[in-house]
CSV table of N, CA and C in Angstrom, one decimal:
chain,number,residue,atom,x,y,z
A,141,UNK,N,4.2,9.3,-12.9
A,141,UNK,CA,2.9,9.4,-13.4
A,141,UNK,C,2.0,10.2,-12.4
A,142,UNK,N,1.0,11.5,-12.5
A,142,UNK,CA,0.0,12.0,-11.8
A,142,UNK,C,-0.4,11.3,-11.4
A,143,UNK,N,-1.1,10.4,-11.8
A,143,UNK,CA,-2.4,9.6,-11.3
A,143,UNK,C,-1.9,9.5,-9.9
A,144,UNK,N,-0.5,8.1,-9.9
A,144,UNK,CA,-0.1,7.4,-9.1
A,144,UNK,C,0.6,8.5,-8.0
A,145,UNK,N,1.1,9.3,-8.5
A,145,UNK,CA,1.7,10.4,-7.4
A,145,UNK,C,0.0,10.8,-6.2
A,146,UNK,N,-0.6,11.4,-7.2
A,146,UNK,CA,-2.2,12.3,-6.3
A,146,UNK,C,-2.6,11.0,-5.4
A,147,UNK,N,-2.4,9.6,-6.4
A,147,UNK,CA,-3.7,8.8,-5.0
A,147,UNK,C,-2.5,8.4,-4.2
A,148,UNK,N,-1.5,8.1,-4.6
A,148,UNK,CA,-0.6,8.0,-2.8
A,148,UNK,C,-0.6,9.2,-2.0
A,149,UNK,N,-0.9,10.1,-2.2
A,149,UNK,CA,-0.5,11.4,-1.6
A,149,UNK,C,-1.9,11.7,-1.0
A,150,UNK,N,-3.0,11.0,-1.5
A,150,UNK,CA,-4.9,11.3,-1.2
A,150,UNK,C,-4.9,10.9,0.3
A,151,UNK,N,-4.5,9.9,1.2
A,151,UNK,CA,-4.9,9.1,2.2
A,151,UNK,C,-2.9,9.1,3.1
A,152,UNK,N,-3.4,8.3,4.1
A,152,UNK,CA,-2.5,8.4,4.8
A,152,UNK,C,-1.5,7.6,4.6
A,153,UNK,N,-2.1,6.3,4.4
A,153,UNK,CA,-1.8,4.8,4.1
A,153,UNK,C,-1.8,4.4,2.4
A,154,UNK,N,-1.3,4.2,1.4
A,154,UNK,CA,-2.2,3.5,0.1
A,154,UNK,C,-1.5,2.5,-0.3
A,155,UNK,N,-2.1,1.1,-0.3
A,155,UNK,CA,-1.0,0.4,-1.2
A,155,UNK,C,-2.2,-0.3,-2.9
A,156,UNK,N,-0.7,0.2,-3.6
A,156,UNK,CA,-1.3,-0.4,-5.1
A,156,UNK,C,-1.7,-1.6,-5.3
A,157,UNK,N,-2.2,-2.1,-5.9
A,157,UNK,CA,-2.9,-3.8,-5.6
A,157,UNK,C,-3.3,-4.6,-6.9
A,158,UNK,N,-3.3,-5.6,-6.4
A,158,UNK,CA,-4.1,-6.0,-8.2
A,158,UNK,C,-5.3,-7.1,-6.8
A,159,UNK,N,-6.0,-7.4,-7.5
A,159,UNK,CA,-7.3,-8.1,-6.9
A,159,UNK,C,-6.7,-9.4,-7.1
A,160,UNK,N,-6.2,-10.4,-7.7
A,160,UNK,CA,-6.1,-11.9,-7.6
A,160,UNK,C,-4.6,-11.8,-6.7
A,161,UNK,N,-4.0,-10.4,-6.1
A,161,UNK,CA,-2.4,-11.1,-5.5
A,161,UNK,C,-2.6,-11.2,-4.1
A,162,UNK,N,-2.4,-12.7,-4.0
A,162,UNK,CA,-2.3,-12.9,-2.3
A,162,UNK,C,-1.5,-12.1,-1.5
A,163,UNK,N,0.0,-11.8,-1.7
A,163,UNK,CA,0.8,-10.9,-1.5
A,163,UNK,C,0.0,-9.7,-0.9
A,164,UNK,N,-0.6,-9.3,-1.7
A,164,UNK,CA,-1.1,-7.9,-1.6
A,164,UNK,C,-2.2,-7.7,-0.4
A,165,UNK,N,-2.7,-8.9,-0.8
A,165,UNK,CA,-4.1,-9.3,0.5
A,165,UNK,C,-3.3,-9.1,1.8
A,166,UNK,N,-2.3,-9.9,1.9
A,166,UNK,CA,-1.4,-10.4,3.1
A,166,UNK,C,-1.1,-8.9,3.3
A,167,UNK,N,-0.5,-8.0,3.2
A,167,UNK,CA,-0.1,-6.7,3.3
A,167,UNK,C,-1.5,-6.2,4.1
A,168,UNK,N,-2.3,-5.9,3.4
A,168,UNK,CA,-3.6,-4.7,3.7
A,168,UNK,C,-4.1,-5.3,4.9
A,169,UNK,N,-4.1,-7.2,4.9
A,169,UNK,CA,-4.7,-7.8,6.4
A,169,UNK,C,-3.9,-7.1,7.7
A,170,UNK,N,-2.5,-7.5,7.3
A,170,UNK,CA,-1.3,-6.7,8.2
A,170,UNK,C,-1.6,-5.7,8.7
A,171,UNK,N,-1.9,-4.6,8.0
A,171,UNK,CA,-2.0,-3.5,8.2
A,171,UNK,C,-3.4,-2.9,9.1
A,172,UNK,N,-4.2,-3.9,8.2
A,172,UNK,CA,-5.5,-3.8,9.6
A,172,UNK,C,-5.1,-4.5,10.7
A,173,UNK,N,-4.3,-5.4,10.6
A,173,UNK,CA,-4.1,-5.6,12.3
A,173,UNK,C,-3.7,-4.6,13.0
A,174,UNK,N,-2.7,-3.9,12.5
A,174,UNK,CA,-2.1,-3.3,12.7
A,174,UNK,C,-3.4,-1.6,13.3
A,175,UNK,N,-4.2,-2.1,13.2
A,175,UNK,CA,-4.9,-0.6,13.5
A,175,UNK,C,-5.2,0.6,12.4
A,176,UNK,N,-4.5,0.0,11.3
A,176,UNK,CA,-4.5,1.2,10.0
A,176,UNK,C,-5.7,0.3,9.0
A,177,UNK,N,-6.1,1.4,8.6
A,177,UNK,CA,-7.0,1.3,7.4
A,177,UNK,C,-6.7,1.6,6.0
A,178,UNK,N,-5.6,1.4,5.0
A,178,UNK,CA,-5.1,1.6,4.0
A,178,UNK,C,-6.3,2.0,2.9
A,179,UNK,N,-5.7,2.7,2.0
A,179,UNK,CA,-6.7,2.9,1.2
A,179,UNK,C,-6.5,2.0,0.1
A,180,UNK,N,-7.0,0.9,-0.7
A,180,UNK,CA,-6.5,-0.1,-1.8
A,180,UNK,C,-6.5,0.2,-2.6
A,181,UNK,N,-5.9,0.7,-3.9
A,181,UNK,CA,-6.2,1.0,-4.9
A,181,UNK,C,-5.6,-0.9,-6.0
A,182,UNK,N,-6.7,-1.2,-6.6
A,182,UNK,CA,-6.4,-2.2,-7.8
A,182,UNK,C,-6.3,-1.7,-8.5
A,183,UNK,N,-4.9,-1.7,-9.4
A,183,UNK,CA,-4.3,-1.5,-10.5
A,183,UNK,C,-5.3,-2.6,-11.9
A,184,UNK,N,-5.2,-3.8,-11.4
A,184,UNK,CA,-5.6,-4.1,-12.8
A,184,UNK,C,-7.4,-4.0,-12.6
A,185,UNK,N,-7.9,-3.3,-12.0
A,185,UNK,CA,-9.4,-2.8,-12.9
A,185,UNK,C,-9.2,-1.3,-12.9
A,186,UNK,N,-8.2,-0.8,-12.6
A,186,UNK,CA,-7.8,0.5,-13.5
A,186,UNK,C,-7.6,0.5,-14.8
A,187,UNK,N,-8.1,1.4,-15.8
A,187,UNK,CA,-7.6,1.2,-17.2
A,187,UNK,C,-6.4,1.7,-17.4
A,188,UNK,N,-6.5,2.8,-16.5
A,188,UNK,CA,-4.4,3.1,-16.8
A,188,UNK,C,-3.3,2.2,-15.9
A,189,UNK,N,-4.4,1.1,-15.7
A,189,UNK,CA,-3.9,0.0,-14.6
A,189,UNK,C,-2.1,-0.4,-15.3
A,190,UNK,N,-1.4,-0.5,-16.6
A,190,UNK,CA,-0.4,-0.8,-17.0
A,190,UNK,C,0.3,0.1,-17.1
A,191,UNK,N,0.2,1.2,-17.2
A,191,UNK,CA,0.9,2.1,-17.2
A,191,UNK,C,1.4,2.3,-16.0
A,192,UNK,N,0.4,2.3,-14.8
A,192,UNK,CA,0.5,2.5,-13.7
A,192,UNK,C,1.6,1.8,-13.0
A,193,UNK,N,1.0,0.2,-13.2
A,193,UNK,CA,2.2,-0.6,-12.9
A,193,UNK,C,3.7,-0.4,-13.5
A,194,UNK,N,4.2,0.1,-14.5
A,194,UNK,CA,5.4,0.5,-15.7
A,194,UNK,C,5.9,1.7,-14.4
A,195,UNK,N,5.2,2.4,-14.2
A,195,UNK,CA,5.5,3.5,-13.1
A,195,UNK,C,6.3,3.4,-11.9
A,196,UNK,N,5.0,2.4,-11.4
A,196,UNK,CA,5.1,2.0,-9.7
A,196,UNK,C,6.6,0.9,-9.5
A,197,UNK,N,7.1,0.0,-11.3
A,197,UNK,CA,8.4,-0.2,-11.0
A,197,UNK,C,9.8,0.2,-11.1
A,198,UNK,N,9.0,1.8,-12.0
A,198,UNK,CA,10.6,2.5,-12.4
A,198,UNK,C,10.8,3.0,-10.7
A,199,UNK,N,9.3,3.5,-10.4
A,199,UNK,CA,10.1,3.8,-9.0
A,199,UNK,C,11.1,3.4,-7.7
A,200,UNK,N,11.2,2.1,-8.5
A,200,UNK,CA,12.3,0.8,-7.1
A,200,UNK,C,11.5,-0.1,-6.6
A,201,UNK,N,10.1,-0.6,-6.6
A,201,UNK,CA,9.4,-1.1,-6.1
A,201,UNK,C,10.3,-2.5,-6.8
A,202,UNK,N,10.2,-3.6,-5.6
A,202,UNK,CA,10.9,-4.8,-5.8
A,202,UNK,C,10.0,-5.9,-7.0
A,203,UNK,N,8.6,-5.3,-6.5
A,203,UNK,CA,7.5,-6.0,-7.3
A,203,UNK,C,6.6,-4.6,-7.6
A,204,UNK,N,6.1,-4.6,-8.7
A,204,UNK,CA,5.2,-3.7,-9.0
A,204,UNK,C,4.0,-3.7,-7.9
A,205,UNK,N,3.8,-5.0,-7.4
A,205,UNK,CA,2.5,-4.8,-6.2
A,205,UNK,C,3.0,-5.9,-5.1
A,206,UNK,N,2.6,-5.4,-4.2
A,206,UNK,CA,1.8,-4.7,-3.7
A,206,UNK,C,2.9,-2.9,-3.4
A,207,UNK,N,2.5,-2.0,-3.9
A,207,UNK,CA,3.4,-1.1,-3.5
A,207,UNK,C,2.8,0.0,-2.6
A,208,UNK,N,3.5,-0.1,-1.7
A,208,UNK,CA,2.9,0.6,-0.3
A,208,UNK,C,3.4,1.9,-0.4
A,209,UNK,N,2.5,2.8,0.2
A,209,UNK,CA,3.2,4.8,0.2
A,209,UNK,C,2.2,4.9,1.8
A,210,UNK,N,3.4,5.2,2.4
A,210,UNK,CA,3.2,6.1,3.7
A,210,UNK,C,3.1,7.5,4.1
A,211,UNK,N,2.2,8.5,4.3
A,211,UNK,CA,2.3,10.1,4.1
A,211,UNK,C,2.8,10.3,2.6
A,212,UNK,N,2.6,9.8,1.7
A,212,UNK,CA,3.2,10.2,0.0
A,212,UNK,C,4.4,9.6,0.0
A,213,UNK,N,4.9,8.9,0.6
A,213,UNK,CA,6.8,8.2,0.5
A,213,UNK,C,6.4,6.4,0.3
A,214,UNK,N,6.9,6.6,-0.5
A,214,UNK,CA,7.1,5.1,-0.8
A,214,UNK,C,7.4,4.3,-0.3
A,215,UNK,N,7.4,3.3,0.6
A,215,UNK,CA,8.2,2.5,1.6
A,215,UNK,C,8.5,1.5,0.9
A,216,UNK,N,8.0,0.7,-0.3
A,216,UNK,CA,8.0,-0.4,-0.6
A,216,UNK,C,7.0,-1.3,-1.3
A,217,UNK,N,7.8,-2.8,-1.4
A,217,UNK,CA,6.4,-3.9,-1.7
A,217,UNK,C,7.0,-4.9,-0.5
A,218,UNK,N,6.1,-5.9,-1.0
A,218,UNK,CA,5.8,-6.8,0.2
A,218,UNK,C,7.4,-6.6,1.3
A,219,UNK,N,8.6,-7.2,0.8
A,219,UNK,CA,9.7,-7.6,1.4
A,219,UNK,C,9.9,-5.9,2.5
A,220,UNK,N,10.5,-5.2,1.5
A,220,UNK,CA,10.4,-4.0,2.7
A,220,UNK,C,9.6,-3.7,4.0
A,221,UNK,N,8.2,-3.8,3.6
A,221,UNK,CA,7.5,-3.8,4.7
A,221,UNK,C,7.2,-5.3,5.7
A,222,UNK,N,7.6,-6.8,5.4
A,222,UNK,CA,7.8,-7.6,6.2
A,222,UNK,C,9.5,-7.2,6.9
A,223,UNK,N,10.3,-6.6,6.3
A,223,UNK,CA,11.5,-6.4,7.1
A,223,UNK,C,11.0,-5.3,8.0
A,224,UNK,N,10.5,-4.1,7.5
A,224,UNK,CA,10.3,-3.2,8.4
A,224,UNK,C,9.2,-4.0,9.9
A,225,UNK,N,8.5,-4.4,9.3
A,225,UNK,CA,7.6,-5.2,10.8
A,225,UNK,C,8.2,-5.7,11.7
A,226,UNK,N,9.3,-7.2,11.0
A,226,UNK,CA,9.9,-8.0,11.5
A,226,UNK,C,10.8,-7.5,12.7
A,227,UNK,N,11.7,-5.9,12.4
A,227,UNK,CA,12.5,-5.4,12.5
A,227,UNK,C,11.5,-3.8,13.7
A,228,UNK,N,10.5,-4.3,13.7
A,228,UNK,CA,9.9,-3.5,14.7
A,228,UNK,C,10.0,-1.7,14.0
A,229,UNK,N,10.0,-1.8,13.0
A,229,UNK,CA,9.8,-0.4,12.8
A,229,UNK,C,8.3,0.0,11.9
A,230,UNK,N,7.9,-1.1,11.4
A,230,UNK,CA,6.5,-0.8,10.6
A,230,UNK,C,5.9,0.3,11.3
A,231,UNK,N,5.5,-0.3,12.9
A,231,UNK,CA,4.7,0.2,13.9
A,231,UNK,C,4.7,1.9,14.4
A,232,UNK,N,5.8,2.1,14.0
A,232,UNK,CA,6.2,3.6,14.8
A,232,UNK,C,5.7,4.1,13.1
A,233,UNK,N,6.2,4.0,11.9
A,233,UNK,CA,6.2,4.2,10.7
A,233,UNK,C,4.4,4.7,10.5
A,234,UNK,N,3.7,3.4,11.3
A,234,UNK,CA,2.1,3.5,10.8
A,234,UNK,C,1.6,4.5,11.5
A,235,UNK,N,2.0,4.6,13.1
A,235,UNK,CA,1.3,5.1,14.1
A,235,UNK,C,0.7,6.0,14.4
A,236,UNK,N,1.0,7.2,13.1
A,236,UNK,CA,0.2,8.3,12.9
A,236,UNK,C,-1.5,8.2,11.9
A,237,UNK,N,-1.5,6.9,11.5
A,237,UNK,CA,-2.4,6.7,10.8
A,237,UNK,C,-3.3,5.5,11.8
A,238,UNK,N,-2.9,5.1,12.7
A,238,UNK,CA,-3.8,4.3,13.4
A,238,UNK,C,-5.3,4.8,13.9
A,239,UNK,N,-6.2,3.5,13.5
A,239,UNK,CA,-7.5,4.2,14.1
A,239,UNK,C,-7.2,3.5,16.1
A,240,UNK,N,-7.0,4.0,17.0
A,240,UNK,CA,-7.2,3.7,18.2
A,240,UNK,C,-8.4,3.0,18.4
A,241,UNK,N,-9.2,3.2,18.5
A,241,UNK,CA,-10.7,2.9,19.1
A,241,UNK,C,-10.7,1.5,18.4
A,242,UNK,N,-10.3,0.8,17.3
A,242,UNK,CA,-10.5,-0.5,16.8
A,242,UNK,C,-9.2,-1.0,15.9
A,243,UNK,N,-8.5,-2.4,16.7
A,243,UNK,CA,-7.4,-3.2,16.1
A,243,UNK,C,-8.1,-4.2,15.8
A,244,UNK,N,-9.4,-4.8,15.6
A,244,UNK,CA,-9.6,-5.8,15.0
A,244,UNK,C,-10.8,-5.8,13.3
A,245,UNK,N,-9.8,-7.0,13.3
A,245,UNK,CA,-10.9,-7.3,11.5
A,245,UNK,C,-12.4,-6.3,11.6
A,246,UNK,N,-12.7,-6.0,10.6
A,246,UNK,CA,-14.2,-5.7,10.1
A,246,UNK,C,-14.7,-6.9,10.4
C-alpha cells in the first residue's frame, strides 16, 4: 500500500499504532528513552486505517501494531524489537536517529 510505504519512508523512526494498544505505548516510551523521537502514526483514526493494518500484516509483522520501520525497513512489532534491545542491537540500529542533546521524557 502507498500510503503505508511514503509515511514509513517520511521520518527516520515510524511506528504504526492504534491509540488504545499498550503494546504500542510501551514501544514509542522505549524509544524515547532511547533518545529517538519516532514519528506515531494511529492506524485506527486513519480512515484507511483497515486497509492499512491488512498491509502492515501481509508484510510479516507478528502483530499488525505496533509496526516499527527504521530508515523505510521494517524491523518489526513489539517481539522483534524487545529481542533486538534485549540482545543489544536496538541501540546501534536507532543511533542515527538519536536526538543527543536530550534522553529524557517530554
Amino acid at each position: 500500500m502507498e500510503k503505508v510505504e511514503r509515511l514509513a519512508s517520511e521520518k527516520g523512526v515510524v511506528i504504526f499504532s492504534k491509540s488504545t494498544c499498550c503494546l504500542c505505548y510501551t514501544v514509542s516510551i522505549l524509544f524515547r528513552e532511547l533518545g529517538v523521537k519516532p514519528e506515531v502514526h494511529e492506524i485506527d483514526l486513519d480512515p484507511e486505517g483497515p486497509e492499512m493494518e491488512r498491509y502492515l500484516a501481509r508484510l510479516g509483522c507478528s502483530g499488525p501494531v505496533p509496526a516499527v520501520f527504521v530508515g523505510g525497513s521494517l524491523v518489526g512489532s513489539t517481539n522483534e524489537v524487545m529481542s533486538l534491545h534485549l540482545g543489544g542491537d536496538l541501540l546501534p540500529l536507532l543511533a542515527p536517529y538519536q536526538d543527543h542533546a536530550d534522553h529524557a521524557l517530554p
